Short mmCIF file of C-alpha atoms in Angstrom, two decimals:
data_model
loop_
_atom_site.label_atom_id
_atom_site.label_comp_id
_atom_site.label_asym_id
_atom_site.label_seq_id
_atom_site.Cartn_x
_atom_site.Cartn_y
_atom_site.Cartn_z
CA UNK A 1 0.15 0.30 0.06
CA UNK A 2 1.55 3.53 -0.88
CA UNK A 3 1.42 6.20 1.84
CA UNK A 4 2.31 9.53 2.20
CA UNK A 5 2.89 11.28 5.79
CA UNK A 6 1.16 14.58 5.75
CA UNK A 7 1.75 17.69 8.17
CA UNK A 8 -1.02 19.11 10.33
CA UNK A 9 -3.37 21.93 9.02
CA UNK A 10 -5.88 21.89 11.91
CA UNK A 11 -6.05 18.12 11.55
CA UNK A 12 -4.85 17.74 7.63
CA UNK A 13 -2.72 19.19 5.38
CA UNK A 14 -1.60 18.17 2.02
CA UNK A 15 2.34 18.18 1.28
CA UNK A 16 4.62 18.37 -1.64
CA UNK A 17 4.44 15.59 -3.92
CA UNK A 18 7.49 13.53 -4.60
CA UNK A 19 9.73 13.44 -8.01
CA UNK A 20 8.34 11.15 -10.42
CA UNK A 21 9.76 9.66 -13.62
CA UNK A 22 13.43 7.23 -13.77
CA UNK A 23 16.70 8.51 -13.19
CA UNK A 24 20.52 8.01 -14.07
CA UNK A 25 23.80 9.50 -13.40
CA UNK A 26 25.59 12.31 -15.49
CA UNK A 27 29.24 11.95 -15.75
CA UNK A 28 29.70 13.90 -12.59
CA UNK A 29 28.05 11.51 -10.39
CA UNK A 30 24.70 13.71 -9.81
CA UNK A 31 21.16 12.42 -10.27
CA UNK A 32 19.32 12.95 -13.52
CA UNK A 33 15.44 12.80 -13.68
CA UNK A 34 13.25 12.06 -16.40
CA UNK A 35 9.72 13.29 -14.86
CA UNK A 36 6.50 12.22 -15.82
CA UNK A 37 3.27 14.17 -16.46
CA UNK A 38 1.35 11.50 -14.35
CA UNK A 39 0.45 12.47 -11.01
CA UNK A 40 1.83 10.44 -7.99
CA UNK A 41 -1.09 8.20 -6.20
CA UNK A 42 -0.95 7.63 -2.44
CA UNK A 43 -3.08 7.51 0.62
CA UNK A 44 -2.45 10.43 3.13
CA UNK A 45 -1.80 9.05 6.51
CA UNK A 46 -4.77 8.65 8.71
CA UNK A 47 -7.01 8.17 5.82
CA UNK A 48 -6.48 4.68 5.04
CA UNK A 49 -8.74 2.99 7.60
CA UNK A 50 -11.56 3.65 9.31
CA UNK A 51 -13.43 2.08 12.23
CA UNK A 52 -17.18 2.06 13.14
CA UNK A 53 -18.31 1.24 16.71
CA UNK A 54 -21.09 0.35 18.70
CA UNK A 55 -22.36 2.56 20.03
CA UNK A 56 -21.09 5.23 17.86
CA UNK A 57 -19.96 7.59 20.70
CA UNK A 58 -17.83 4.75 21.61
CA UNK A 59 -14.29 4.40 21.21
CA UNK A 60 -13.37 1.25 23.72
CA UNK A 61 -11.67 -1.52 22.01
CA UNK A 62 -14.60 -3.62 23.08
CA UNK A 63 -16.67 -1.74 20.90
CA UNK A 64 -15.74 -1.75 17.71
CA UNK A 65 -17.98 -3.10 15.12
CA UNK A 66 -16.17 -2.61 12.01
CA UNK A 67 -12.85 -1.94 10.81
CA UNK A 68 -11.56 -1.25 6.99
CA UNK A 69 -8.09 -0.49 5.17
CA UNK A 70 -7.51 0.49 1.54
CA UNK A 71 -4.87 -1.44 0.15
CA UNK A 72 -3.54 -2.66 -3.54
CA UNK A 73 -3.70 0.30 -5.26
CA UNK A 74 -3.50 -0.08 -9.20
CA UNK A 75 -2.48 2.72 -10.99
CA UNK A 76 -2.70 3.25 -15.02
CA UNK A 77 -2.01 6.71 -16.63
CA UNK A 78 -2.23 7.84 -20.08
CA UNK A 79 0.31 10.36 -21.05
CA UNK A 80 0.23 10.29 -24.24
CA UNK A 81 -2.36 13.12 -25.06
CA UNK A 82 -4.08 16.16 -22.84
CA UNK A 83 -5.44 15.86 -21.01
CA UNK A 84 -3.07 13.63 -18.83
CA UNK A 85 -5.67 10.77 -17.91
CA UNK A 86 -4.72 8.24 -14.71
CA UNK A 87 -7.25 5.56 -13.44
CA UNK A 88 -7.10 4.26 -10.08
CA UNK A 89 -8.39 0.90 -8.59
CA UNK A 90 -8.21 -0.55 -5.07
CA UNK A 91 -9.39 -2.88 -2.47
CA UNK A 92 -11.36 -1.73 0.94
CA UNK A 93 -10.38 -5.14 3.13
CA UNK A 94 -13.01 -5.15 6.32
CA UNK A 95 -13.72 -7.12 9.53
CA UNK A 96 -16.55 -7.14 11.68
CA UNK A 97 -17.01 -8.15 14.87
CA UNK A 98 -19.51 -10.58 14.91
CA UNK A 99 -20.05 -13.55 12.43
CA UNK A 100 -24.01 -13.69 12.70
CA UNK A 101 -26.17 -13.40 9.50
CA UNK A 102 -24.94 -11.76 6.33
CA UNK A 103 -24.43 -7.94 6.19
CA UNK A 104 -23.75 -4.84 3.90
CA UNK A 105 -21.70 -2.13 4.87
CA UNK A 106 -21.44 1.40 2.88
CA UNK A 107 -18.04 3.46 3.60
CA UNK A 108 -17.35 6.71 1.88
CA UNK A 109 -14.07 7.59 0.71
CA UNK A 110 -12.79 10.55 -1.38
CA UNK A 111 -10.35 10.99 -4.26
CA UNK A 112 -9.04 14.64 -4.60
CA UNK A 113 -6.33 16.01 -7.24
CA UNK A 114 -3.62 18.43 -5.52
CA UNK A 115 -1.17 20.81 -7.43
CA UNK A 116 2.62 21.83 -5.92
CA UNK A 117 1.24 19.93 -2.54
CA UNK A 118 -1.53 22.41 -1.05
CA UNK A 119 -3.45 23.32 -3.64
CA UNK A 120 -6.28 21.33 -3.95
CA UNK A 121 -7.94 21.11 -7.68
CA UNK A 122 -10.93 18.92 -7.34
CA UNK A 123 -12.48 16.58 -4.85
CA UNK A 124 -15.29 13.94 -5.23
CA UNK A 125 -16.84 11.42 -2.67
CA UNK A 126 -17.64 7.96 -3.63
CA UNK A 127 -19.01 4.70 -1.33
CA UNK A 128 -17.90 1.40 -1.31
CA UNK A 129 -20.02 -1.73 -0.82
CA UNK A 130 -18.76 -4.31 1.55
CA UNK A 131 -20.69 -7.48 2.20
CA UNK A 132 -20.22 -10.44 4.82
CA UNK A 133 -21.87 -13.40 4.12
CA UNK A 134 -23.07 -15.23 7.06
CA UNK A 135 -20.71 -16.54 9.53
CA UNK A 136 -17.91 -14.81 7.96
CA UNK A 137 -15.63 -12.14 9.68
CA UNK A 138 -13.77 -10.69 6.73
CA UNK A 139 -15.08 -8.66 3.44
CA UNK A 140 -13.58 -7.57 0.88
CA UNK A 141 -14.70 -4.51 -1.69
CA UNK A 142 -13.53 -2.64 -4.67
CA UNK A 143 -13.40 1.10 -5.64
CA UNK A 144 -11.66 3.15 -7.70
CA UNK A 145 -11.18 6.70 -8.62
CA UNK A 146 -10.19 8.59 -12.00
CA UNK A 147 -8.59 11.89 -12.78
CA UNK A 148 -7.44 14.40 -15.69
CA UNK A 149 -4.56 16.29 -15.51
CA UNK A 150 -3.92 19.34 -17.58
CA UNK A 151 -0.34 18.07 -19.68
CA UNK A 152 0.96 21.47 -20.18
CA UNK A 153 0.63 22.48 -16.26
CA UNK A 154 2.14 19.14 -15.13
CA UNK A 155 5.28 19.85 -17.64
CA UNK A 156 8.22 21.81 -17.14
CA UNK A 157 9.09 24.94 -19.38
CA UNK A 158 11.91 23.93 -21.46
CA UNK A 159 14.08 26.10 -20.13
CA UNK A 160 13.95 24.82 -16.82
CA UNK A 161 14.07 21.16 -18.19
CA UNK A 162 17.53 22.10 -20.08
CA UNK A 163 18.49 23.26 -17.19
CA UNK A 164 17.89 20.09 -15.17
CA UNK A 165 18.67 17.91 -17.70
CA UNK A 166 22.17 19.40 -19.22
CA UNK A 167 25.07 16.85 -19.27
CA UNK A 168 27.62 18.06 -17.06
CA UNK A 169 31.16 16.84 -17.35
CA UNK A 170 33.54 16.90 -14.34
CA UNK A 171 35.58 19.96 -15.62
CA UNK A 172 32.85 22.24 -15.99
CA UNK A 173 32.25 25.28 -13.30
CA UNK A 174 28.88 24.52 -12.13
CA UNK A 175 29.49 20.59 -12.39
CA UNK A 176 28.80 20.58 -8.31
CA UNK A 177 26.20 22.52 -8.21
CA UNK A 178 23.10 20.97 -8.27
CA UNK A 179 20.26 23.03 -10.44
CA UNK A 180 17.14 22.21 -7.66
CA UNK A 181 19.23 24.85 -5.50
CA UNK A 182 18.32 27.47 -7.50
CA UNK A 183 14.97 28.89 -5.74
CA UNK A 184 12.82 29.52 -9.05
CA UNK A 185 14.19 25.82 -10.55
CA UNK A 186 12.40 24.53 -7.22
CA UNK A 187 9.63 26.67 -7.48
CA UNK A 188 8.90 25.65 -11.00
CA UNK A 189 9.33 21.81 -10.57
CA UNK A 190 7.05 22.36 -7.39
CA UNK A 191 4.04 23.45 -9.63
CA UNK A 192 4.34 21.00 -12.39
CA UNK A 193 3.96 17.89 -9.60
CA UNK A 194 0.90 16.71 -9.21
CA UNK A 195 -1.08 13.94 -6.83
CA UNK A 196 -4.15 11.85 -6.73
CA UNK A 197 -4.69 11.28 -3.24
CA UNK A 198 -7.47 8.80 -2.09
CA UNK A 199 -8.69 7.83 1.51
CA UNK A 200 -11.90 7.40 3.61
CA UNK A 201 -14.26 10.25 4.03
CA UNK A 202 -13.58 10.18 7.88
CA UNK A 203 -15.64 12.43 10.40
CA UNK A 204 -13.15 14.73 12.58
CA UNK A 205 -13.61 12.28 15.16
CA UNK A 206 -12.63 9.34 13.42
CA UNK A 207 -9.83 11.38 11.65
CA UNK A 208 -8.61 12.31 15.17
CA UNK A 209 -8.91 8.17 16.40
CA UNK A 210 -6.73 7.67 13.59
CA UNK A 211 -4.10 9.90 14.81
CA UNK A 212 -4.09 9.09 18.33
CA UNK A 213 -4.36 5.21 18.53
#
């Protein structure tokens, strides 16, 4: 399962995306990055699990009714055209406290597109259905998410790409200087980073429970 750690803004703040793409070394031993316009796909910390209690207001372990986890993210991205299209499917594995009788549970989840680590461009909410057969304590549901990313916005300007990917020789005056040390380049790279984040649509109480358990 893919996860990223988020810093609090109230209870949650979306952080900057990790660099995406393949890498190799130039002649100076420095890391060279070949970026992808596909967004990074991840589950924000504290939103990949949900716990339901009975009664609802109790957080005692003995009152735990159903617990579920998002896992096994499967991503398909087509960056040949514009917009860049990404589709994600995933499993939700749930357990219930009792075995008696068949039961269906509906759990809300969200997916959101984030640019530059903090700018939320869109958010959607849907439901995943979990079925428990009579006598079973474990159930699995499958759900999905999709997004379209503006390819121009996810691409670096040619001048920035040239600075990042220019092959440097050991004798060059700037051979030991990391292009990412330039604030302008760092800012441009950050602006071109997109994320598709997926998690349970939690209440403030559920989010607080996940953060403190």
